[in-house]
Amino acid sequence: TPANPILSGLVGSEMCIRDRDGPHDLTRFKKIIDVNLIGTFNILRLCAEQMAKNSIDNNQEKGIIINTASVAALEGQKGQVAYAASKGGVAAMTLPIARDLARDHIRCGCIAPGLFLTPMFEGLGEEVCETLAKDVIFPKRLGNADEFAQYAVQIVENQYINGSVLRLDGGIRLA
């Protein structure tokens, strides 16, 4: 099944490992990795340093880090090699980070969202959003920011969630 051209365009333009024009542009690949993976790691290492200085709360914790990956990390589409690799890296860091920060009483989780109604998606128009929503199993719509926020709150409140990558996707599976 071919990749969704609309979705491919939203996640760093379609770039296969090799296409009619030759090999994947290494500079573009590095840029996507730098922003999504290296950028995430840089922020969380600085955040963790500060969180480790917190006092232990009533739950015996000093904080929780929740990263955002993507369902593309688990099943990227054709043309999403750089995006899938970058988000896959974010997902893959989750458990080792949780293990590293356990000594500091800090948990780490990761949300892998599916298709969400963001300002970028809204800018594509209602017809495009409806087309994208057809691949969602149920409910047949894009996710919304309130649902993402609610999921993050649930991760914070449930002390036993640590080191896990959790999907939030309405059952969508990318082609």
Short mmCIF file of C-alpha atoms in Angstrom, two decimals:
data_model
loop_
_atom_site.label_atom_id
_atom_site.label_comp_id
_atom_site.label_asym_id
_atom_site.label_seq_id
_atom_site.Cartn_x
_atom_site.Cartn_y
_atom_site.Cartn_z
CA THR A 1 0.00 0.00 0.00
CA PRO A 2 1.49 3.37 -0.93
CA ALA A 3 2.15 5.96 1.73
CA ASN A 4 -0.39 8.67 2.35
CA PRO A 5 1.06 11.63 0.38
CA ILE A 6 -0.63 14.16 2.66
CA LEU A 7 0.84 12.58 5.79
CA SER A 8 4.27 12.13 4.20
CA GLY A 9 4.36 15.83 3.37
CA LEU A 10 3.62 16.75 6.98
CA VAL A 11 6.51 14.85 8.51
CA GLY A 12 9.50 16.16 6.62
CA SER A 13 8.56 15.58 2.97
CA GLU A 14 8.60 12.19 1.37
CA MET A 15 12.12 10.83 1.15
CA CYS A 16 12.70 7.17 0.40
CA ILE A 17 16.05 5.55 1.11
CA ARG A 18 16.53 5.52 -2.67
CA ASP A 19 14.28 6.90 -5.39
CA ARG A 20 14.41 7.97 -9.03
CA ASP A 21 16.63 10.92 -8.15
CA GLY A 22 19.19 8.77 -6.31
CA PRO A 23 19.97 8.09 -2.67
CA HIS A 24 18.24 9.81 0.25
CA ASP A 25 19.76 13.23 0.93
CA LEU A 26 22.00 12.67 3.95
CA THR A 27 21.88 16.34 4.97
CA ARG A 28 18.08 16.27 5.20
CA PHE A 29 18.20 12.99 7.13
CA LYS A 30 20.68 14.46 9.61
CA LYS A 31 18.54 17.58 10.07
CA ILE A 32 15.44 15.56 10.96
CA ILE A 33 17.46 13.40 13.37
CA ASP A 34 19.03 16.52 14.87
CA VAL A 35 15.69 18.23 15.51
CA ASN A 36 13.56 15.27 16.63
CA LEU A 37 16.08 13.00 18.36
CA ILE A 38 19.11 15.06 19.38
CA GLY A 39 16.88 18.00 20.31
CA THR A 40 14.71 15.78 22.51
CA PHE A 41 17.75 14.24 24.18
CA ASN A 42 19.33 17.64 24.80
CA ILE A 43 16.25 19.09 26.47
CA LEU A 44 15.57 16.03 28.61
CA ARG A 45 19.18 15.74 29.85
CA LEU A 46 19.07 19.38 31.00
CA CYS A 47 15.61 18.93 32.50
CA ALA A 48 16.64 15.75 34.34
CA GLU A 49 19.62 17.56 35.87
CA GLN A 50 17.29 20.15 37.38
CA MET A 51 14.62 17.61 38.38
CA ALA A 52 17.21 15.57 40.30
CA LYS A 53 17.59 18.58 42.61
CA ASN A 54 13.88 18.51 43.52
CA SER A 55 12.74 17.31 46.92
CA ILE A 56 11.05 13.93 47.02
CA ASP A 57 7.27 14.36 47.01
CA ASN A 58 4.62 12.35 48.85
CA ASN A 59 4.81 9.68 46.11
CA GLN A 60 8.59 9.28 46.62
CA GLU A 61 9.19 10.99 43.25
CA LYS A 62 11.09 14.01 42.06
CA GLY A 63 9.28 14.22 38.73
CA ILE A 64 8.38 12.58 35.45
CA ILE A 65 9.50 13.15 31.90
CA ILE A 66 7.00 12.46 29.12
CA ASN A 67 8.42 12.46 25.61
CA THR A 68 6.47 12.45 22.37
CA ALA A 69 7.28 9.94 19.67
CA SER A 70 4.81 8.95 16.94
CA VAL A 71 3.07 5.86 15.66
CA ALA A 72 5.53 6.31 12.76
CA ALA A 73 8.23 5.18 15.21
CA LEU A 74 6.60 1.77 15.21
CA GLU A 75 5.29 1.55 11.65
CA GLY A 76 6.58 4.37 9.49
CA GLN A 77 5.23 4.70 6.00
CA LYS A 78 7.07 4.68 2.69
CA GLY A 79 8.98 7.91 2.39
CA GLN A 80 9.23 8.45 6.17
CA VAL A 81 12.60 6.84 6.82
CA ALA A 82 14.11 9.92 8.51
CA TYR A 83 11.00 10.81 10.49
CA ALA A 84 10.40 7.20 11.56
CA ALA A 85 14.06 6.83 12.58
CA SER A 86 13.99 10.05 14.61
CA LYS A 87 10.77 9.18 16.43
CA GLY A 88 11.90 5.56 16.79
CA GLY A 89 14.97 6.88 18.58
CA VAL A 90 12.80 8.88 20.97
CA ALA A 91 10.76 5.76 21.69
CA ALA A 92 13.87 3.60 22.10
CA MET A 93 15.37 6.01 24.66
CA THR A 94 12.39 5.71 26.99
CA LEU A 95 13.33 2.56 28.91
CA PRO A 96 17.07 3.31 29.24
CA ILE A 97 16.25 6.82 30.47
CA ALA A 98 13.78 5.41 33.01
CA ARG A 99 16.49 3.03 34.21
CA ASP A 100 19.11 5.79 34.38
CA LEU A 101 16.85 8.17 36.30
CA ALA A 102 15.39 5.63 38.73
CA ARG A 103 18.21 6.39 41.18
CA ASP A 104 17.02 10.01 41.13
CA HIS A 105 13.35 9.06 41.69
CA ILE A 106 12.39 10.33 38.21
CA ARG A 107 10.12 8.38 35.87
CA CYS A 108 10.16 8.56 32.08
CA GLY A 109 7.32 7.74 29.72
CA CYS A 110 6.58 8.35 26.08
CA ILE A 111 3.38 8.97 24.14
CA ALA A 112 3.25 7.75 20.53
CA PRO A 113 0.32 9.66 19.06
CA GLY A 114 -1.45 8.85 15.85
CA LEU A 115 -3.11 11.58 13.80
CA PHE A 116 -4.10 14.63 15.82
CA LEU A 117 -5.99 17.75 14.86
CA THR A 118 -3.23 20.31 15.19
CA PRO A 119 -3.11 23.81 13.73
CA MET A 120 -0.95 22.39 10.93
CA PHE A 121 -3.58 19.76 10.07
CA GLU A 122 -6.42 22.30 10.40
CA GLY A 123 -4.62 24.47 7.85
CA LEU A 124 -4.99 21.68 5.30
CA GLY A 125 -8.76 22.04 5.35
CA GLU A 126 -11.70 19.98 6.52
CA GLU A 127 -11.72 17.68 3.49
CA VAL A 128 -8.09 16.64 4.01
CA CYS A 129 -8.66 16.04 7.73
CA GLU A 130 -11.68 13.86 6.94
CA THR A 131 -9.60 11.86 4.44
CA LEU A 132 -6.88 11.30 7.05
CA ALA A 133 -9.46 10.31 9.67
CA LYS A 134 -10.79 7.47 7.47
CA ASP A 135 -7.79 5.32 8.50
CA VAL A 136 -8.61 5.66 12.21
CA ILE A 137 -10.46 2.56 13.41
CA PHE A 138 -12.65 4.26 16.02
CA PRO A 139 -13.61 6.94 16.67
CA LYS A 140 -13.45 7.99 12.99
CA ARG A 141 -11.75 11.32 13.61
CA LEU A 142 -8.41 12.85 14.41
CA GLY A 143 -7.35 13.08 18.04
CA ASN A 144 -7.51 16.41 19.84
CA ALA A 145 -5.20 18.26 22.19
CA ASP A 146 -7.44 17.65 25.22
CA GLU A 147 -7.11 13.88 24.74
CA PHE A 148 -3.34 14.13 24.52
CA ALA A 149 -3.25 16.26 27.67
CA GLN A 150 -5.58 13.85 29.50
CA TYR A 151 -3.29 10.94 28.58
CA ALA A 152 -0.25 12.83 29.87
CA VAL A 153 -2.08 13.53 33.14
CA GLN A 154 -2.98 9.85 33.45
CA ILE A 155 0.70 8.93 33.03
CA VAL A 156 1.68 11.42 35.71
CA GLU A 157 -1.00 10.18 38.10
CA ASN A 158 -0.30 6.48 37.62
CA GLN A 159 2.96 5.92 39.47
CA TYR A 160 3.45 2.48 37.97
CA ILE A 161 3.87 3.80 34.44
CA ASN A 162 7.59 4.02 33.82
CA GLY A 163 9.78 3.18 30.85
CA SER A 164 6.80 2.61 28.55
CA VAL A 165 5.91 3.88 25.10
CA LEU A 166 2.14 4.24 25.02
CA ARG A 167 0.10 4.62 21.84
CA LEU A 168 -2.72 7.15 21.59
CA ASP A 169 -4.13 6.61 18.14
CA GLY A 170 -7.75 5.49 17.84
CA GLY A 171 -6.47 2.14 16.60
CA ILE A 172 -4.87 3.50 13.42
CA ARG A 173 -2.22 1.37 11.79
CA LEU A 174 -0.16 3.06 9.11
CA ALA A 175 0.03 1.41 5.70
#
